[in-house]
Coordinates of C-alpha atoms and ligand atoms in Angstrom, one line a residue:
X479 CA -143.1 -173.5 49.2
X480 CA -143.5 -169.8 49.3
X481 CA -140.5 -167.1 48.3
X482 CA -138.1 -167.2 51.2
X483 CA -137.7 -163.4 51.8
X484 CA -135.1 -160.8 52.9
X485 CA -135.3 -161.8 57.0
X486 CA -135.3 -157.7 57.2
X487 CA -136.8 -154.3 56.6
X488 CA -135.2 -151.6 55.5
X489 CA -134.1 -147.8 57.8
X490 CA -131.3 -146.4 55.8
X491 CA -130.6 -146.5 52.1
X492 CA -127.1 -145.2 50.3
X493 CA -127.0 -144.5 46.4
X494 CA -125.8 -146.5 44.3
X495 CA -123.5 -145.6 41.2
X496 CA -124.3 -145.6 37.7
X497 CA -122.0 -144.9 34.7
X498 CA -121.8 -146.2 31.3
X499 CA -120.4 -148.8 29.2
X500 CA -118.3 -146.7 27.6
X501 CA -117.1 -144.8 31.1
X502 CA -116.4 -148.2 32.3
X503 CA -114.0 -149.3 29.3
X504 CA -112.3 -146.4 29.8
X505 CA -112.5 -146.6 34.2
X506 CA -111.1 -150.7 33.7
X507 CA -108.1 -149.4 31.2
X508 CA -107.2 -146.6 34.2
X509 CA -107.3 -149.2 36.8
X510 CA -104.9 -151.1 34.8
X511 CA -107.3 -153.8 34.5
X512 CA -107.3 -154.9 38.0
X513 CA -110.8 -154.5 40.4
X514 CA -108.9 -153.7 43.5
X515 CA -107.7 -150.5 41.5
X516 CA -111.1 -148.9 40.8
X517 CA -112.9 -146.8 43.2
X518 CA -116.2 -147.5 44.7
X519 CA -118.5 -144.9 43.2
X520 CA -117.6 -146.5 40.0
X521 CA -119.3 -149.9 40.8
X522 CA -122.6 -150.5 40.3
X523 CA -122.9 -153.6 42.4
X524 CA -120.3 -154.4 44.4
X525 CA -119.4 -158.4 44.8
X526 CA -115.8 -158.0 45.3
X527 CA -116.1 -159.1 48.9
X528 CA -118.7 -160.2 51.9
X529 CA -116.0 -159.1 54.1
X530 CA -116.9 -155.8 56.1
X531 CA -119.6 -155.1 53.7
X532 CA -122.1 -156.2 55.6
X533 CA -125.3 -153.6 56.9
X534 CA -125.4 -153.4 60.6
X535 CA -128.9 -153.8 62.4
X536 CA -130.2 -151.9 64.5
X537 CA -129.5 -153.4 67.2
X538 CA -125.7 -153.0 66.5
X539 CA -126.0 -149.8 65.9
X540 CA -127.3 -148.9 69.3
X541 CA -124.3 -150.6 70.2
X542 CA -121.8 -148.9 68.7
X543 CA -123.2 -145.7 71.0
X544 CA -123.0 -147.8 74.1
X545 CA -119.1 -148.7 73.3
X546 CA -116.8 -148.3 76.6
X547 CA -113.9 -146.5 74.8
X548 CA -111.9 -147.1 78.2
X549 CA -108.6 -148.3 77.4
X550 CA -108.5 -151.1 80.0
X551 CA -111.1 -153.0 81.2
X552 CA -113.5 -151.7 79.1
X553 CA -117.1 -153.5 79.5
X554 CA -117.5 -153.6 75.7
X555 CA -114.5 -155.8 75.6
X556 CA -116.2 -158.0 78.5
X557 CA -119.5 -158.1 76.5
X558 CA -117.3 -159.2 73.5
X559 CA -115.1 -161.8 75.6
X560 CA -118.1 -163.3 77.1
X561 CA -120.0 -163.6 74.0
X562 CA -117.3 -165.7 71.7
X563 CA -116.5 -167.6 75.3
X564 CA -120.5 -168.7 75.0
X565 CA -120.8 -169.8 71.6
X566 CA -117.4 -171.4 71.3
X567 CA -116.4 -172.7 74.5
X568 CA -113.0 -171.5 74.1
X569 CA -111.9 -169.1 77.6
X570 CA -108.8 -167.4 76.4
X571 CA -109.9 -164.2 73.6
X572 CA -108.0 -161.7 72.4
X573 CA -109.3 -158.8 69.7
X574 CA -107.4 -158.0 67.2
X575 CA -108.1 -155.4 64.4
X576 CA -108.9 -157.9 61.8
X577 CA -108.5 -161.6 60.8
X578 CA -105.2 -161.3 59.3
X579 CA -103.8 -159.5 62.4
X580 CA -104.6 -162.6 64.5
X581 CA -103.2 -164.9 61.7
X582 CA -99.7 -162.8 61.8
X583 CA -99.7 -162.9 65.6
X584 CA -100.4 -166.7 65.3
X585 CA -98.2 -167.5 62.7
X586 CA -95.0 -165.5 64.4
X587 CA -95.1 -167.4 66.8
X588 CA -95.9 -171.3 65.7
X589 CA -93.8 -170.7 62.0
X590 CA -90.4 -170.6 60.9
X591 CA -88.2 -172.1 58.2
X592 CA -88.6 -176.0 58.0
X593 CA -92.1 -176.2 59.5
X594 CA -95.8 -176.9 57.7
X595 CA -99.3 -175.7 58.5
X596 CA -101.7 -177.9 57.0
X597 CA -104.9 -177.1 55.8
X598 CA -108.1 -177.7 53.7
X599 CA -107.3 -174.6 51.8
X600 CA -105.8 -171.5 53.4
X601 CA -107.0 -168.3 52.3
X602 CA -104.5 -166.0 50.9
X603 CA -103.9 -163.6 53.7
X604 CA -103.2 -166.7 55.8
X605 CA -100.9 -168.3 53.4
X606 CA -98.9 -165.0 53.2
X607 CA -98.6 -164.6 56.9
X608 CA -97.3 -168.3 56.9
X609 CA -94.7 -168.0 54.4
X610 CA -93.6 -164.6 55.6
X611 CA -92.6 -166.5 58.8
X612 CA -90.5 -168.6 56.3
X613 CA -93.0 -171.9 57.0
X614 CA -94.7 -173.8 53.9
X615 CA -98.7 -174.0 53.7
X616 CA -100.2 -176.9 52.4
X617 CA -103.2 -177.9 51.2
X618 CA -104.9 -180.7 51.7
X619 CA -108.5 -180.4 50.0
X620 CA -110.7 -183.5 49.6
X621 CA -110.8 -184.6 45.8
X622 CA -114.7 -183.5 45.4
X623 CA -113.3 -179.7 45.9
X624 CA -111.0 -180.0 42.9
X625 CA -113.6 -180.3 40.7
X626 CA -115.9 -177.4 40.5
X627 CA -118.9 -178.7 38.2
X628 CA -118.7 -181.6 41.0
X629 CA -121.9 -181.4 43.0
X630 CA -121.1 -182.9 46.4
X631 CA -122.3 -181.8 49.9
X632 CA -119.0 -181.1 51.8
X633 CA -116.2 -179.7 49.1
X634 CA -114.5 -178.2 51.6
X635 CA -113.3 -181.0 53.5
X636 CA -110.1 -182.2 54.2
X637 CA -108.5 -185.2 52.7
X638 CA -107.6 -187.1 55.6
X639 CA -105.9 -189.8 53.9
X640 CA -103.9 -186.7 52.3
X641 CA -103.5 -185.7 56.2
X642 CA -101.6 -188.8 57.5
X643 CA -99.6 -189.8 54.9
X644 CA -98.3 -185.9 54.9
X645 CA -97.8 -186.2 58.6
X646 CA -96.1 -189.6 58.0
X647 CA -93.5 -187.9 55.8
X648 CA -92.7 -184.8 57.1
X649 CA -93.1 -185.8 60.8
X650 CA -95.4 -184.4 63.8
X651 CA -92.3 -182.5 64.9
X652 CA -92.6 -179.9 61.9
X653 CA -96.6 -179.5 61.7
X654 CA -96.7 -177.1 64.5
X655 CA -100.7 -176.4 63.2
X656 CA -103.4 -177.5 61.2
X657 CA -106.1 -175.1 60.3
X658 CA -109.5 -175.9 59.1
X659 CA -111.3 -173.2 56.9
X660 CA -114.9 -173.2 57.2
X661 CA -116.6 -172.7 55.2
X662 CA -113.4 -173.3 53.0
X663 CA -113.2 -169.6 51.0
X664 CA -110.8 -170.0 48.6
X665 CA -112.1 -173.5 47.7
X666 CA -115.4 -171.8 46.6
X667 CA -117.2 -171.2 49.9
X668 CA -117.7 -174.9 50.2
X669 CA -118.6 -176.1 53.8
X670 CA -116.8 -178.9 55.8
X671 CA -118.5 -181.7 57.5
X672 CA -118.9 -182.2 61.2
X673 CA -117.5 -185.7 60.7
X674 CA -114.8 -184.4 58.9
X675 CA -113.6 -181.8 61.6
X676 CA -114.1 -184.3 63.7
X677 CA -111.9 -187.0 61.5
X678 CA -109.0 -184.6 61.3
X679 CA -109.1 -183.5 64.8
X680 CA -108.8 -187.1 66.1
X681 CA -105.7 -187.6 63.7
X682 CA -104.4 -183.8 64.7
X683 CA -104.8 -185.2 68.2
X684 CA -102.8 -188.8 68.3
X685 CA -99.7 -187.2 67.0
X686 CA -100.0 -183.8 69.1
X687 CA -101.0 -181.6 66.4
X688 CA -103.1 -178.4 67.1
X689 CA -106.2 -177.8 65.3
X690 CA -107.5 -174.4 64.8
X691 CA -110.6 -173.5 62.8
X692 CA -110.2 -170.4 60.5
X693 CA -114.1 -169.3 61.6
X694 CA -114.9 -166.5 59.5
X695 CA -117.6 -168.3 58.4
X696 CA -118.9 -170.5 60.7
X697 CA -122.5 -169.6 60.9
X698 CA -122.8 -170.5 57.4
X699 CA -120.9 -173.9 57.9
X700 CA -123.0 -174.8 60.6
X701 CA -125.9 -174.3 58.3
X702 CA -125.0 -176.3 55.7
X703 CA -124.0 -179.2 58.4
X704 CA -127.8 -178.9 59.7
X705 CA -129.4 -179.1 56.1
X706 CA -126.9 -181.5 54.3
X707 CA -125.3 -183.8 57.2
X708 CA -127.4 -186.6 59.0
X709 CA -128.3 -186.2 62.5
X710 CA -128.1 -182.1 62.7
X711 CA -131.4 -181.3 61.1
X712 CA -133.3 -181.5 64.5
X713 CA -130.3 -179.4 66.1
X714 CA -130.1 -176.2 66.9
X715 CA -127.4 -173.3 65.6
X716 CA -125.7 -172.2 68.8
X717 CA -125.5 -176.4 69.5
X718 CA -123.8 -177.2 66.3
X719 CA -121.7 -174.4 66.6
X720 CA -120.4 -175.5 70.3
X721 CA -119.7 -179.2 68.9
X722 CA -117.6 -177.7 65.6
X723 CA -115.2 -175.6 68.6
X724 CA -115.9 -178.2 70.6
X725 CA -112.8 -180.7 68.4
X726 CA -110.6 -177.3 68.3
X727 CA -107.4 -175.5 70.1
X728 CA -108.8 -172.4 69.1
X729 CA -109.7 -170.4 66.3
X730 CA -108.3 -167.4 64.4
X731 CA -111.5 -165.0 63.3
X732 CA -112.4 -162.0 61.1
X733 CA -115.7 -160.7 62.3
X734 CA -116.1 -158.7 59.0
X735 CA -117.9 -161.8 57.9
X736 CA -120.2 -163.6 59.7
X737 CA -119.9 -161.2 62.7
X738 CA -121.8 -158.7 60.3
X739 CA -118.9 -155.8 61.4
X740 CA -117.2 -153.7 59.3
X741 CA -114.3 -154.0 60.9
X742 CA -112.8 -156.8 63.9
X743 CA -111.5 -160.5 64.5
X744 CA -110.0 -162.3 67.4
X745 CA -108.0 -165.3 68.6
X746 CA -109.1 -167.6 70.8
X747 CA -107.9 -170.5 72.2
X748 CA -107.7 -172.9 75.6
X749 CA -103.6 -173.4 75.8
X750 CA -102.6 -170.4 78.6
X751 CA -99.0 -170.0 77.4
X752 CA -100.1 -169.9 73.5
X753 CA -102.2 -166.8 74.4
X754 CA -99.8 -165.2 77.1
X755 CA -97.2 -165.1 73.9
X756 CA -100.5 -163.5 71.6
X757 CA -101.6 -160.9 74.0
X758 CA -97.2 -160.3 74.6
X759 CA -97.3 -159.6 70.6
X760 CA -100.9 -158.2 70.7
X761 CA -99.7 -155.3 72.9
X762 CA -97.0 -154.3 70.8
X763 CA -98.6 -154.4 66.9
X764 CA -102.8 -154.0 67.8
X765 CA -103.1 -152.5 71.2
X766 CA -103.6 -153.4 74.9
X767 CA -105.4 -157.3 75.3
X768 CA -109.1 -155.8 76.0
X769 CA -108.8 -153.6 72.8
X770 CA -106.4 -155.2 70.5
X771 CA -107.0 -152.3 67.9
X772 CA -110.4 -151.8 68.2
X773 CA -112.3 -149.4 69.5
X774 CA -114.8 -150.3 71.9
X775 CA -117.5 -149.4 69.9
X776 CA -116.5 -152.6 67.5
X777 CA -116.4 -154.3 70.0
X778 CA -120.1 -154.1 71.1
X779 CA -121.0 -154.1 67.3
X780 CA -119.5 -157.5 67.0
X781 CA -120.5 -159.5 70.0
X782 CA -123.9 -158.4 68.9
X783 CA -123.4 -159.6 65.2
X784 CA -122.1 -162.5 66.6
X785 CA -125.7 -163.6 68.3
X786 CA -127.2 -162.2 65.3
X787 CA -125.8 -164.5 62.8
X788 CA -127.1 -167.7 64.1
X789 CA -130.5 -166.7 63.4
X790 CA -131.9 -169.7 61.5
X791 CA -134.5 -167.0 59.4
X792 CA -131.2 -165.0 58.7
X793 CA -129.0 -167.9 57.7
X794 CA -131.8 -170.0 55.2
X795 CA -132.1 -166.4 53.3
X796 CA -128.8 -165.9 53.3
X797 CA -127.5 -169.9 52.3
X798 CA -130.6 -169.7 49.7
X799 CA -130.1 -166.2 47.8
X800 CA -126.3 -167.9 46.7
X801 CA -128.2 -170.9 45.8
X802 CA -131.0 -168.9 43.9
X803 CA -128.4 -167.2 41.5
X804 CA -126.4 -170.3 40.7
X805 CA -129.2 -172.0 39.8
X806 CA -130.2 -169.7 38.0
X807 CA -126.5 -169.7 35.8
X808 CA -126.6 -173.6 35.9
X809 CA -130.0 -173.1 34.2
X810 CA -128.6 -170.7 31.4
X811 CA -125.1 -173.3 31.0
X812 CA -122.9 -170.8 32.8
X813 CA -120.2 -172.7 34.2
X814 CA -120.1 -172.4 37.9
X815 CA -119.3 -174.3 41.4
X816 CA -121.7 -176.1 42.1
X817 CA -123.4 -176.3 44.3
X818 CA -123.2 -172.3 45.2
X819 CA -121.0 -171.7 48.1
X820 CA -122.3 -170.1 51.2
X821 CA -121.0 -166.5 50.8
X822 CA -120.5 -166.4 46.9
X823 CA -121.0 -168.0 43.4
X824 CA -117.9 -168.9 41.7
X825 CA -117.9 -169.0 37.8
X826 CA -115.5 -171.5 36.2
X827 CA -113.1 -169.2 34.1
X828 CA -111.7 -172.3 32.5
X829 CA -114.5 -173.3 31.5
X830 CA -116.3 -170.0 30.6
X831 CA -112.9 -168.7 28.4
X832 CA -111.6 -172.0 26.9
X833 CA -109.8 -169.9 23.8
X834 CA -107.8 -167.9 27.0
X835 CA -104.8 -170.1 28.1
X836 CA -104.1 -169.9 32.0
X837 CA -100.7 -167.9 31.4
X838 CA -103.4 -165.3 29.8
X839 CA -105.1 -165.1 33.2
X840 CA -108.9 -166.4 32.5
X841 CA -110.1 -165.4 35.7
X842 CA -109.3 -161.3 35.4
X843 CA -110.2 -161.3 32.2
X844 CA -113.8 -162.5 33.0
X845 CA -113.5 -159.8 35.7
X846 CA -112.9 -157.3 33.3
X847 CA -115.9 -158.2 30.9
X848 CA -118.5 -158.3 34.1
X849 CA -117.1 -154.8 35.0
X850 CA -117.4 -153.6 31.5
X851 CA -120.9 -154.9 30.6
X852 CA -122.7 -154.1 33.8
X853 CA -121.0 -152.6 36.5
X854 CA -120.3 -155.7 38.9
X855 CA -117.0 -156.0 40.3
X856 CA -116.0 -159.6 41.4
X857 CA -112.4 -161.0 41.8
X858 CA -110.1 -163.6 40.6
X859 CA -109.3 -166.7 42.4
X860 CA -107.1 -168.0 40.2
X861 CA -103.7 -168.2 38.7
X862 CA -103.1 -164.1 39.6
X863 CA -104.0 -164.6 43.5
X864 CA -102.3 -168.0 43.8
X865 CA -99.8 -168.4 40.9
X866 CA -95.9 -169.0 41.1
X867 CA -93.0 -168.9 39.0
X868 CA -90.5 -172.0 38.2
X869 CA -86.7 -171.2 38.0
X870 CA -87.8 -169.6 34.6
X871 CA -90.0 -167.5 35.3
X872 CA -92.8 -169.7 33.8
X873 CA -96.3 -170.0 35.6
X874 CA -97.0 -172.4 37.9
X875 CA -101.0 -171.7 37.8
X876 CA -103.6 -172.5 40.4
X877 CA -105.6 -175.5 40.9
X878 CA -108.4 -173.4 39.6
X879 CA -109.3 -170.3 38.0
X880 CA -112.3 -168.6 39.6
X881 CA -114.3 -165.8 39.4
X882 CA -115.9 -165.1 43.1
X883 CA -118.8 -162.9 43.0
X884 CA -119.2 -162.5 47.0
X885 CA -122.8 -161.4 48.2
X886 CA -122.8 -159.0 51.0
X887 CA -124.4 -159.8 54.0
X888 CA -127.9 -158.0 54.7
X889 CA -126.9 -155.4 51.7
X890 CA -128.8 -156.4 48.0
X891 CA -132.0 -157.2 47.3
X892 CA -133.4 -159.9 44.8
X893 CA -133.6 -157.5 42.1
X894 CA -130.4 -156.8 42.6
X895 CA -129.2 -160.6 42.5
X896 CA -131.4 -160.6 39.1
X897 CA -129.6 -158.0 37.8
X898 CA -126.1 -159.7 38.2
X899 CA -127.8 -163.0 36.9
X900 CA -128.9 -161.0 33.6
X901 CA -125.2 -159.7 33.0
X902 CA -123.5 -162.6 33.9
X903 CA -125.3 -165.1 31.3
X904 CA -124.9 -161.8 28.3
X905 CA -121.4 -161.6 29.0
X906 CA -121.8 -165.4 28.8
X907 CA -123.4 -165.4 25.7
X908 CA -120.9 -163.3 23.8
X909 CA -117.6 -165.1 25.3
X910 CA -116.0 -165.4 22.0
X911 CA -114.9 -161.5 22.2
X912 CA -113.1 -161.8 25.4
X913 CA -109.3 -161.3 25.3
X914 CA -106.5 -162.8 27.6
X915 CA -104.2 -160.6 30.1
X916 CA -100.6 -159.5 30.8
X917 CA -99.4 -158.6 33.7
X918 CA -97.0 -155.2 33.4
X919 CA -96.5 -154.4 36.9
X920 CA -96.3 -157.0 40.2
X921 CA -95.5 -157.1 43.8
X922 CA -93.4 -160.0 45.1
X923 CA -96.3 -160.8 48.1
X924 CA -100.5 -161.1 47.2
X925 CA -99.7 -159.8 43.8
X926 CA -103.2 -159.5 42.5
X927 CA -103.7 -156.5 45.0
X928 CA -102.1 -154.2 43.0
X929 CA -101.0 -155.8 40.0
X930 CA -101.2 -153.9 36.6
X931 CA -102.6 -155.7 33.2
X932 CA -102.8 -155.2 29.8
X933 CA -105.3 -157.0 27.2
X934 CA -102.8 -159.2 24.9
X935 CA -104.5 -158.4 21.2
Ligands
F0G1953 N1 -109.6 -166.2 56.5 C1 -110.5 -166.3 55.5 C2 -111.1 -167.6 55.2 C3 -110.9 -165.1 54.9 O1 -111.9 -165.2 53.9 C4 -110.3 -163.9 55.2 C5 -110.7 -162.7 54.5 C6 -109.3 -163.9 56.2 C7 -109.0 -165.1 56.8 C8 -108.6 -162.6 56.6 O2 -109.5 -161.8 57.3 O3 -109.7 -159.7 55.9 O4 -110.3 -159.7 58.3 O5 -107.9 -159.8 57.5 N2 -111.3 -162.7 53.4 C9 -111.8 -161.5 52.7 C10 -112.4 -162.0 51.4 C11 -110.8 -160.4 52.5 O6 -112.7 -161.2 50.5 O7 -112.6 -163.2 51.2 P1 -109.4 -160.2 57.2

């Protein structure tokens, strides 16, 4: 088989930034060892997220300069309304500014003290947003996702065993929603299985349960379902995308994914009275319902994204440049997921830092030592984004402690992914002289925002 290449040829360049090791040291130390803390122009490449870092086409861009700025009715919203209606088969849409604006609308409304949302894995904006509203999140991952060396084809389903004996215990009448991440994020970008949303809908569905699929991602999980899951090979994108909405209530998005925007998301849903209470919030936090705190320039740059990502050239390159750089680690013993997750690679911090205990923070301090040794910011998934405190003040860590390096869409080049591959395995290679973290300074809510560190000597 020949090199699968970049689906894509190139307008517009922008510079990028480079410094030394020594500038770096200093830069990290500044930044109080934390990635979120150091400004762009001092990155080199910049994995930190996928989300709105993705290039626009062309196409999108002649978009943006047909946008109906009209603050009602504008036809950019229609274009947008009509599109998602199409490939998801869900009627009721609202816009919203960005995933996690739908997820607090959502989540005001369905949580509250003494209720659960269920889930494969929430990711950490959505977890917030749940507990703000004073309701537990719970996740519910299939065993094959708790192991990251585990090769399996669907990590990021849900254990629907898990599923029904929670249900059984806590009772239908305090599960107001189960959400289904594809592809599942903070489980390492692992897809879930048609048969599996399909499972969990039908047990959602005989005790009254609404399912709704976090679809950042769903391009790429519909991918994975037509190379890895029998009887999808033959089907097309838009069709396997239909059936995955097809077993839902609705869905909360952020189009800074697979939406290729750089900024944008969106409920939708099929339940009239659900969305009448949305659009009610909507109008007082994000804006009037055909706007919802975009303007209508996004709104043409998404709905064309949104076509644009089911492209089957667009999503093998994509699905295969993650693939090409973890097997490339796997081939030099890095320990990563495996296999490579549709919109990142996650390194196994555990595993890569055995001599750093988890109360040391693994994860960050692998972030640190990719930062210092080449310029690549990535960002912990571990025991800083997710970790607790017992009664005294102790840790309660994370399942796991990654290290997500997240590929932007339609942005680096294979050199570029070589690159990363060549300081990832160094860094690798001289492990030993990596040391563990404090943390100095925290905030009560997605502490790993802002949190300053300090290397423990
Ligand atoms: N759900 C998932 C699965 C996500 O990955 C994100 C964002 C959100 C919801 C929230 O969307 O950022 O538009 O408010 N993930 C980004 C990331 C931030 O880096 O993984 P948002």
């Amino acid at each position: 088989m020949k090199t699968i290449i970049e689906p894509f040829r190139i307008k517009s360049v922008e510079p990028i930034y480079f410094t030394t090791r020594e500038e770096r040291d200093h830069i990290l130390q500044q930044a109080f060892y934390n990635p979120f803390l150091i400004h762009a122009d001092q990155v080199l490449i910049d994995l930190l997220t996928d989300s709105g870092t993705s290039a626009m086409s062309s196409n999108q861009w002649a978009g943006m300069m047909q946008g109906d700025e009209s603050y009602a009715g504008s036809t950019s919203f229609f274009h947008f309304e009509r599109t998602i209606q199409d490939i998801t088969g869900l009627p009721l849409v609202i816009p919203t500014h960005q995933g996690r604006a739908a997820e607090k609308i959502l989540f005001s409304l369905l949580g509250g003290k003494g209720k659960y949302i269920v889930s494969n894995t929430l990711f950490d904006t959505t977890r917030a947003n749940i507990e703000f509203s004073g309701a537990e999140g719970v996740d519910l991952v299939c065993e094959e996702g708790k192991h990251p060396s585990l090769p399996a084809p669907f990590k990021g389903n849900m254990d629907t065993v898990a599923l029904q004996k929670f249900i059984q215990e806590k009772g239908a009448a305090h599960i107001p929603l189960c959400v289904i991440t594809v592809t599942n994020n903070s489980g390492g970008g692992q897809p879930v299985s048609m048969q599996n949303i399909r499972e969990v809908r039908s047990i959602c569905q005989a005790h009254g349960i609404p399912l709704f699929i976090d679809a950042c991602r769903f391009a790429e999980n519909a991918y994975f379902i037509k190379q890895r899951e029998t009887g999808y090979s033959d089907k097309t994108i838009p069709i396997i995308v239909r059936e995955m909405f097809s077993y839902a209530d609705g869905c909360t998005m952020s189009a800074k994914k697979d939406a290729f925007a750089n900024i944008g998301g969106f409920l939708a849903m099929h339940n009239e009275v659900l969305a009448q209470q949305c659009r009610n919030m909507l109008i007082m936090t994000e804006g009037f319902p055909t706007y919802g705190g975009l303007a209508g320039r996004d709104l043409e740059a998404i709905a064309i994204g949104l076509t644009e990502v089911m492209d089957e050239h667009y999503l093998q390159y994509r699905i295969r440049s993650t693939e090409y750089l973890c097997n490339k680690l796997i081939a030099a013993g890095v320990p990563v997921m495996q296999p490579a997750g549709g919109h990142a690679i996650y390194l196994d911090a555990k595993e890569f830092l055995p001599h750093i205990p988890v109360d040391q923070y693994p994860g960050q301090a692998l972030v640190g030592a990719l930062y210092v040794h080449g310029g690549i910011r990535s960002v912990e998934i571990g025991s800083l984004m997710f970790g607790k405190y017992d009664a005294d003040k102790q840790l309660i860590p994370a399942q796991l402690e990654l290290v997500r390096l997240a590929i932007p869409r339609r942005v680096y080049t294979q050199s570029h992914i070589d690159y990363v591959s060549e300081v990832i395995i160094e860094v690798f290679r001289d492990r030993d002289r990596i040391k563990g973290l404090a943390i100095v300074e925290e905030a009560p809510m997605l502490r790993h925002f802002t949190a300053k560190l300090k290397p423990i000597q």
